[in-house]
Every structure is written in C-alpha cells, then in structure tokens.
Coordinates of C-alpha atoms in Angstrom, one line a residue:
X273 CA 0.0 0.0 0.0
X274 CA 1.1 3.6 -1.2
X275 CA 1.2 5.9 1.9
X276 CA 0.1 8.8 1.4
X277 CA 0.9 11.0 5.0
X278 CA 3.7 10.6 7.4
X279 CA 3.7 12.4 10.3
X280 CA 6.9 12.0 12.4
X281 CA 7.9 14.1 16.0
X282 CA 4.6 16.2 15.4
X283 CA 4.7 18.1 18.6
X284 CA 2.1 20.8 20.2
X285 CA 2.5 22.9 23.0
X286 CA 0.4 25.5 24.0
X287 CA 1.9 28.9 25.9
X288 CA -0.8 28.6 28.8
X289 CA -0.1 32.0 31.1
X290 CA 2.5 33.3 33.1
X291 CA 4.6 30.7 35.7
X292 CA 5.2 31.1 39.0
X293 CA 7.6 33.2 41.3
X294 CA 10.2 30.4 40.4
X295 CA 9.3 30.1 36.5
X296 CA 9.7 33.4 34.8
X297 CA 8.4 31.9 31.4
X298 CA 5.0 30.9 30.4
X299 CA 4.1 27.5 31.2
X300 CA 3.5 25.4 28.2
X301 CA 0.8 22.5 28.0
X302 CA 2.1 19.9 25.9
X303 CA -0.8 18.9 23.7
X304 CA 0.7 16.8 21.4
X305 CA 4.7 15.2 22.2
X306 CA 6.5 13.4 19.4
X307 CA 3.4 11.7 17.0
X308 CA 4.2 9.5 14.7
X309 CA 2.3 7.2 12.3
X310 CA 1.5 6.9 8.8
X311 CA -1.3 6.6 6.7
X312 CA -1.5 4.4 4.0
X313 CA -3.7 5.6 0.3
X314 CA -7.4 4.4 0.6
X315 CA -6.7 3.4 4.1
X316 CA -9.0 4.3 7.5
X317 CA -6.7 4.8 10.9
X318 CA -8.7 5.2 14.0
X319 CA -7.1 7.5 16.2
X320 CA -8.7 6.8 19.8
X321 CA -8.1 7.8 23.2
X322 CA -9.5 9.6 26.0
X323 CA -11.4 13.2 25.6
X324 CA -8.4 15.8 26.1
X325 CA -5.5 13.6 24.9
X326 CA -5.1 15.7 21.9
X327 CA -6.7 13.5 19.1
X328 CA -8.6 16.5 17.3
X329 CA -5.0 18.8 17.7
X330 CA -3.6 16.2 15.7
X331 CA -6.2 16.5 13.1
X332 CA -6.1 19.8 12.8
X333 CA -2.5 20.1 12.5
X334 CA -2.4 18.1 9.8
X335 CA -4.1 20.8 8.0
X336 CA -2.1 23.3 9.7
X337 CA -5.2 24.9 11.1
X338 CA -3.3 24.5 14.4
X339 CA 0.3 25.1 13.6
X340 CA 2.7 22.4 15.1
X341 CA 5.8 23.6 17.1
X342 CA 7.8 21.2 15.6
X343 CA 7.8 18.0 13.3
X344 CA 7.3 17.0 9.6
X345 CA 3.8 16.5 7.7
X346 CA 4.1 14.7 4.8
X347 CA 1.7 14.7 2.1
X348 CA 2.6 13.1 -0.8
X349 CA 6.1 13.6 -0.1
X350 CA 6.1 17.4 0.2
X351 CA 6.7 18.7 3.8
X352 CA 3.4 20.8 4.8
X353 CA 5.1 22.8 7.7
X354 CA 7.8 24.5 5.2
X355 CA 5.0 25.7 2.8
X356 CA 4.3 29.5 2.3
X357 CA 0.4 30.0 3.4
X358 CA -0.6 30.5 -0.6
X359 CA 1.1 26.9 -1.2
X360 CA -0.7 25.3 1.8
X361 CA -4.3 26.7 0.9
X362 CA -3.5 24.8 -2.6
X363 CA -2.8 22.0 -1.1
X364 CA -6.0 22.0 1.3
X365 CA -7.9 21.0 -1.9
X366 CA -6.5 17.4 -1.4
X367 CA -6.8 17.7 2.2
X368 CA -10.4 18.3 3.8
X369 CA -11.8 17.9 7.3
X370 CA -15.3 17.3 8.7
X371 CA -15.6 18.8 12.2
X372 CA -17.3 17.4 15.4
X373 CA -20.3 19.8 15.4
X374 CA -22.4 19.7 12.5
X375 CA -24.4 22.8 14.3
X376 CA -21.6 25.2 15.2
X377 CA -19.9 23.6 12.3
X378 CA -22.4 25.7 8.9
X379 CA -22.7 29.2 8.8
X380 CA -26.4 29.7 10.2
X381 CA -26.5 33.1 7.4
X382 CA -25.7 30.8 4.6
X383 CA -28.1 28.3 2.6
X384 CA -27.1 25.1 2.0
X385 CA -26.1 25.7 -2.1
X386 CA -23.4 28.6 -0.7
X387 CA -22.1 26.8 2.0
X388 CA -21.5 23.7 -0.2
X389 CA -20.1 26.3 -3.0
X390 CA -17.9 28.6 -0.8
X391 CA -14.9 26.2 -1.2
X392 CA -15.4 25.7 -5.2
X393 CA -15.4 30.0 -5.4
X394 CA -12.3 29.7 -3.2
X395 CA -10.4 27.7 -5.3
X396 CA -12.5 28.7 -8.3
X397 CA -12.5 24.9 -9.5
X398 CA -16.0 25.9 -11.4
X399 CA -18.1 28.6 -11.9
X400 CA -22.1 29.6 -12.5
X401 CA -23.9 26.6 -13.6
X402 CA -21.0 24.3 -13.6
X403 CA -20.8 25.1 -9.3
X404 CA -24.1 24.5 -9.4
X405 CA -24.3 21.2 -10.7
X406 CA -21.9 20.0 -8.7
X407 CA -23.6 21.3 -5.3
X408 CA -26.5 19.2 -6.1
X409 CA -24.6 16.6 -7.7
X410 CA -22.8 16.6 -3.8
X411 CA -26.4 16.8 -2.1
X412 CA -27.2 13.5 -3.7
X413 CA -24.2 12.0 -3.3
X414 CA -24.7 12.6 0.2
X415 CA -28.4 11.5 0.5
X416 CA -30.1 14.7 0.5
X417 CA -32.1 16.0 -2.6
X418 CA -31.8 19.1 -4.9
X419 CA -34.3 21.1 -2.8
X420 CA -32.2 21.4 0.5
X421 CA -30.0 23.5 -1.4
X422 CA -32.4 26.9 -1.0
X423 CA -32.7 26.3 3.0
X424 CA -30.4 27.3 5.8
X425 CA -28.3 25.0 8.6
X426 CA -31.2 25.6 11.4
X427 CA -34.1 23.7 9.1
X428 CA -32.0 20.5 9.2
X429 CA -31.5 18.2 11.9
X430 CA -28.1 17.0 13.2
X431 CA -27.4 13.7 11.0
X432 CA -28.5 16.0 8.0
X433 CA -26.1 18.9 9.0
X434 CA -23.5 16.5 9.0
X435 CA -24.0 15.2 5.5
X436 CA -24.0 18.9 4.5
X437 CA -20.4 19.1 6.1
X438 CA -19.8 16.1 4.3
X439 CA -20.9 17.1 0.9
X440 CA -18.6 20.6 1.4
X441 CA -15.6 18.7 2.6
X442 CA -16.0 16.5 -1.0
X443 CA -16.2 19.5 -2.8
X444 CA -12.9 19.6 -4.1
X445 CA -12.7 16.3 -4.9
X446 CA -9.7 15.3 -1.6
X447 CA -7.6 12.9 -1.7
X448 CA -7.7 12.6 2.0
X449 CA -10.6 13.9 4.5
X450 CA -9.8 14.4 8.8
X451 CA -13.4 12.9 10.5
X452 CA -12.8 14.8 13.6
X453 CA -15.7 12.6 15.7
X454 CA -17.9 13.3 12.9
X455 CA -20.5 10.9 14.7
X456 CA -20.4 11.9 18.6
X457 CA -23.0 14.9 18.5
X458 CA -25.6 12.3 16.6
X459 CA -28.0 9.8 17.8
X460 CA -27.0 6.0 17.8
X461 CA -29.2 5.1 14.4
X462 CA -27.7 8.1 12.9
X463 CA -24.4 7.0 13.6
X464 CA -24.8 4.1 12.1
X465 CA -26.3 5.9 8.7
X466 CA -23.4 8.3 8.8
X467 CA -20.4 6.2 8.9
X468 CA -22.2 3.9 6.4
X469 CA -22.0 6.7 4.4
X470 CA -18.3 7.5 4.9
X471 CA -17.4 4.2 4.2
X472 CA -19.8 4.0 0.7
X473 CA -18.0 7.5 -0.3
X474 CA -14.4 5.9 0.6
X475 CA -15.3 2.9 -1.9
X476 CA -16.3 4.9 -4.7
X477 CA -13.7 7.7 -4.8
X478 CA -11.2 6.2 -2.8
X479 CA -11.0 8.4 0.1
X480 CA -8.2 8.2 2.8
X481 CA -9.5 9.1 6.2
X482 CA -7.9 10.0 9.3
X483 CA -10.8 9.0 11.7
X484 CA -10.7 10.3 15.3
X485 CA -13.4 9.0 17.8
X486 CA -13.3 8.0 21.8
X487 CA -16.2 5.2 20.5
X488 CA -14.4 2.1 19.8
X489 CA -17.3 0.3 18.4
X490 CA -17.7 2.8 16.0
X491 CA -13.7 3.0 15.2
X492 CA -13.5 -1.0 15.1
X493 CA -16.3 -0.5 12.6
X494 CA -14.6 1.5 10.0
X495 CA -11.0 1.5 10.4
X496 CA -8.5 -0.5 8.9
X497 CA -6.0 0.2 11.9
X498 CA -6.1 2.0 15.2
X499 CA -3.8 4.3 16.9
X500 CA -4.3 4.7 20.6
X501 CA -3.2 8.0 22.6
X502 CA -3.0 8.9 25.9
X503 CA -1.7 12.2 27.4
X504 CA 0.2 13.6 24.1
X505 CA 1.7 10.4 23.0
X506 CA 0.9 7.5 20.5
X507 CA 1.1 4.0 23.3
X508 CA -0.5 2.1 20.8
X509 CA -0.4 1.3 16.9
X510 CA -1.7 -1.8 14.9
X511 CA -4.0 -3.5 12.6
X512 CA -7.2 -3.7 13.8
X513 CA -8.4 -7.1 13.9
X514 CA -4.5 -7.6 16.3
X515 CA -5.6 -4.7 18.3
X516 CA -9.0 -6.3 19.2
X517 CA -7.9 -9.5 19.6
X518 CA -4.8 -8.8 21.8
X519 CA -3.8 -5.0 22.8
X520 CA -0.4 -5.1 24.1
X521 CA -0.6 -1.6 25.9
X522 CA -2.3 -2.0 29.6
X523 CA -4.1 1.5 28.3
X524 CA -5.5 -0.1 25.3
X525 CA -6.5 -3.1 27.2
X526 CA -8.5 -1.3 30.0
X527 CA -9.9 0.9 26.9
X528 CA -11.0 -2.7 24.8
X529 CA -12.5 -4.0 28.0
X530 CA -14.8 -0.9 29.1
X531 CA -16.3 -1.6 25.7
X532 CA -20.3 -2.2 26.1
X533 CA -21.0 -6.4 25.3
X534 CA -24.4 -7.6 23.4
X535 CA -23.7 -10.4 25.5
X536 CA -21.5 -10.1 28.0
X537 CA -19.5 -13.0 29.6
X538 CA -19.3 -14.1 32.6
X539 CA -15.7 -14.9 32.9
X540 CA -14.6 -10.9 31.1
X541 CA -11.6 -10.0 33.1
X542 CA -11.4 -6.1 33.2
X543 CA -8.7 -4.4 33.5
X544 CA -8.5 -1.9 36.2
X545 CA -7.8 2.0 35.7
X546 CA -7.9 3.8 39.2
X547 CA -6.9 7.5 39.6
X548 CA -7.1 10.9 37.4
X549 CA -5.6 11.4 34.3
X550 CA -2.8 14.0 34.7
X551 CA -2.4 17.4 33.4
X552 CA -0.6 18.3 30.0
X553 CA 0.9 21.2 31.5
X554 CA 2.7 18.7 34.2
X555 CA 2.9 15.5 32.6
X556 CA 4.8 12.3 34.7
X557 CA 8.2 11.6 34.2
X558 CA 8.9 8.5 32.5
X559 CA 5.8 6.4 31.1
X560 CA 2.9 9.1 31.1
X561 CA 0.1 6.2 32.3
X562 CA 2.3 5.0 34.6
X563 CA 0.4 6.8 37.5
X564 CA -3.1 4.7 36.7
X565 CA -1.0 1.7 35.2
X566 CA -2.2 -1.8 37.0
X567 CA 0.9 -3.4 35.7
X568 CA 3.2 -0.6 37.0
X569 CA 7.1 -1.3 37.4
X570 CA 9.9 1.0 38.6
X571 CA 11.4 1.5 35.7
X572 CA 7.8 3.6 34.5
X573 CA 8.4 6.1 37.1
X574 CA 11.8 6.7 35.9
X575 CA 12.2 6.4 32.2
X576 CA 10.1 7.1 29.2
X577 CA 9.5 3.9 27.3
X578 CA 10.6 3.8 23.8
X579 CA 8.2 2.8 20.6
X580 CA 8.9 -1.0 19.6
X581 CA 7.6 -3.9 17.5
X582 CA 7.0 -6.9 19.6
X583 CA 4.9 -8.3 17.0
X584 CA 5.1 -7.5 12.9
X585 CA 3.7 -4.2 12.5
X586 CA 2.2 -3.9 15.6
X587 CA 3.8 -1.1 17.9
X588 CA 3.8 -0.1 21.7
X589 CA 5.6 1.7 24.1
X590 CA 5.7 0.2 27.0
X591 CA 7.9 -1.2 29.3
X592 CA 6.4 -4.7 29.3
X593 CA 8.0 -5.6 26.0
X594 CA 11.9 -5.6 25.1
X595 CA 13.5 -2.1 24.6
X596 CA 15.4 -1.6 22.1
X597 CA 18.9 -0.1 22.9
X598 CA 19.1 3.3 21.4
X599 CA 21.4 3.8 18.0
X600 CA 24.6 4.9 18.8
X601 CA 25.6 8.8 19.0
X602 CA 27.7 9.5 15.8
X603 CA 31.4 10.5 16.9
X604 CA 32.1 14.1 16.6

C-alpha cells in the first residue's frame, strides 16, 4: 500500500499563562509530544483515546489549522510545515476535514447551495452553472435532494447537517478527509447511517480518512488500523483485527475491556484503571500512564519507554516488551 501521510515528532504545546515566582516563562501545556504514524492511500486509521488527549489537535495540525511547534507533515512527499500559506491553501484542496459539530460547524446566514459552494469559489474549480451542478450533484451523493439546497443549517436536523459538512468537505474532490468525531453529537441510528455513508463515499472515490473518535465500536467498525493516545503520546499502533484481539498496551486493554458487550461474559476480566488522568501542563516523568497503570514497574516512574515492534507491524511503548537499545551517537 502507497502511503500517502507521514507524520513523524509532530509536537504541540500550547503557551498557557505566566509561571510562578520560580518560572519566569509561560508554562506550556504539551498537547501533542513526538506523533508519529503513517497513513497508507485508501486506508482508514482510527485514532482513539480519552477526551483531552489531543486526538482533534492532531487533526487539525495536519491541515495546519493548528500550527505544530515542531515536526514533519508529509503529504505526498512534500513537507506541509515549510509551505508558504498560498502553497498550503492549494494543497488544502486534497486535504479536507469534517468537524465534530455539524451545528456550530455551517454558517447559520448561509443556505445550504453557498455553503456547499464557498470552497469551489475559493479555489475557483468551477463557476455559475458548472458550481451548481456539482452542489447538487454533492447533495445526492450525500443522500439529500436538490431542494435542501435553497434552506439554511437551522431547518435540518443534526445527522443531515452532518451530511452537509460532508458534501462541502467533498467539494474539491480530496484525496484525503480528517473525521474529527464526525459521529459523537448524533444519535445512535444516525451514527450508524453516517459512517455507512463515509465508508460507501471511501469505496467509490477512494477516500483516505484519518478517523478520530473516543467510540471504539464505531472505530473497530470503519478503520482499517487503530492508533491509541494517551496524554500527548501514540502508546499504541496496529492492525485492527490484532488490536481487538490482543492489545499489548495495559491502556489499550483497559480501553477494549470498558467496551459495552451484546452479550457479556461471565468470565470478562477487566482491567482496572484507578486515579485521574494528569495534566498536560505537568505531565509524569517516564511512562505518562504510569500513574493509573495496574501493571506498573519502577522503571515507568523513571524512564520514558521507547516505541517498539513486539509483533510484525504492531507497535507499543511500553515497558512490558523488550527495549530496544538506542542507535549509537555518531562520533564528533
């Protein structure tokens, strides 16, 4: 499989206010701390994790709507961080996103037809009849009809607001679209109708999705593999049938076994999580979960485990599996 995006040391942090007596600087909350995954073309990777972990600041760095503080964002094989702003908003026509809140999400002063059209003027892809066309060629596409183009964002109701944000992120025909919990404001059927509807628009035009969610039901649903973060930081990266079947990270374990059962068993061991999850602006030293860990050693408190590959193309970092030594520092 052609990959299509490689993030690697994508970093965040956010200047937060003034320190104390002892800290003349501003303290920093660090968001985001040395990402790194790719994504392969036509593929769906679940990125999952607590609320607050910095999920959707991933997302929208990729886009550089949030600007990262430092790493590399490959597209295609172009760096997306060292492009001047008129070069990124080209390349934003390959690169869409479809927000969380399909009602804060549409201009409320806008009908349907100019919100759908806003980003074909921008990029002036088509014009008068042509843009046209293609917004109701969009509404269809999307399961709505040609007469929802002449009414505004507060006539619809939430699934149908989000198939408008849909439509408008297709309108410049991406290569790759950022679901940034597209389903988490809607009901459970229209969940269901929604992500159907991802998935049928991924077959047909071969779509790459980044798909952020804290629902894995809905994630083991649609993704191909899933990325787990806690705190900042990637613990967790694999295909997802492996992931299911046997997470290696006690994080993604305890995450897999809070997961809602049909028909539960009996004999379901869960696995414990006990305590608060820190703050970014003071995160622990060494493994970042190691203060809610139930498998806990010393060496957590101490040292930050390093990203390894205990089984093929399944990665953790975690001190349960063998670290690998550090490469060698070149000689001067």
């Amino acid at each position: 499989m052609t990959e299509l995006l490689r993030v690697a040391g994508l970093t965040k942090h956010f200047p937060v206010g003034q320190g104390g007596p002892l800290n003349r600087g501003k303290a920093m909350l660090r968001a985001v701390d040395d990402v790194n995954f790719g994504v392969g073309s036509g593929e769906t990777l679940g990125l999952v994790g607590e609320s607050g972990c910095g999920k959707s600041t991933v997302g929208r760095m990729l886009l550089r709507l949030i600007e990262p503080t430092t790493g590399r964002i490959e597209f295609e094989g172009e760096n997306l961080v060292e492009l001047a702003p008129e070069a990124m908003r080209a390349r934003r026509r390959h690169m869409q996103i479809v927000f969380q809140d399909p009602y804060g999400a549409l201009n409320p002063r806008m009908t349907v037809e100019d919100i759908i059209k806003e980003p074909i003027e921008i990029h002036r892809t088509l014009n008068g009849r042509d843009a046209r066309d293609r917004v109701l060629e969009l509404l269809e596409r999307v399961g709505l009809v040609a007469e929802h183009a002449r009414r505004y964002p507060h006539e619809f109701s939430g699934g149908q607001r989000q198939r408008i944000g849909i439509a408008r992120a297709l309108a410049l025909n991406p290569r790759f679209i950022v679901c940034d919990e597209p389903v988490s404001a809607l009901d459970v059927s229209i969940q269901a109708q929604i992500v159907n509807l991802l998935q049928d628009l991924q077959a047909d035009l071969g779509l790459t999705y980044l798909f952020i969610a804290h629902d894995l039901g809905v994630v083991k649903h649609i993704s191909d593999r899933v990325a787990v973060m806690y705190l900042g930081k990637i613990v967790e990266i694999g295909a997802k049938r492996a992931l299911y079947a046997e997470p290696l990270h006690p994080y993604t374990q305890a995450l897999i076994a809070a997961v809602p059962e049909a028909k539960p068993r009996a004999s379901r061991r869960k696995a414990a999580i006990t305590g608060e999850i820190p703050s970014a602006l003071n995160p622990p030293k060494g493994c970042r979960f190691h203060t809610r860990c139930p498998k806990v050693m010393p060496v957590c408190r101490e040292v930050e485990p390093r990203t390894t590959e205990p089984k093929p193309g399944h990665l953790v970092a975690c001190h349960l599996y063998p670290q690998e030594a550090p490469a060698p520092t070149p000689a001067a």
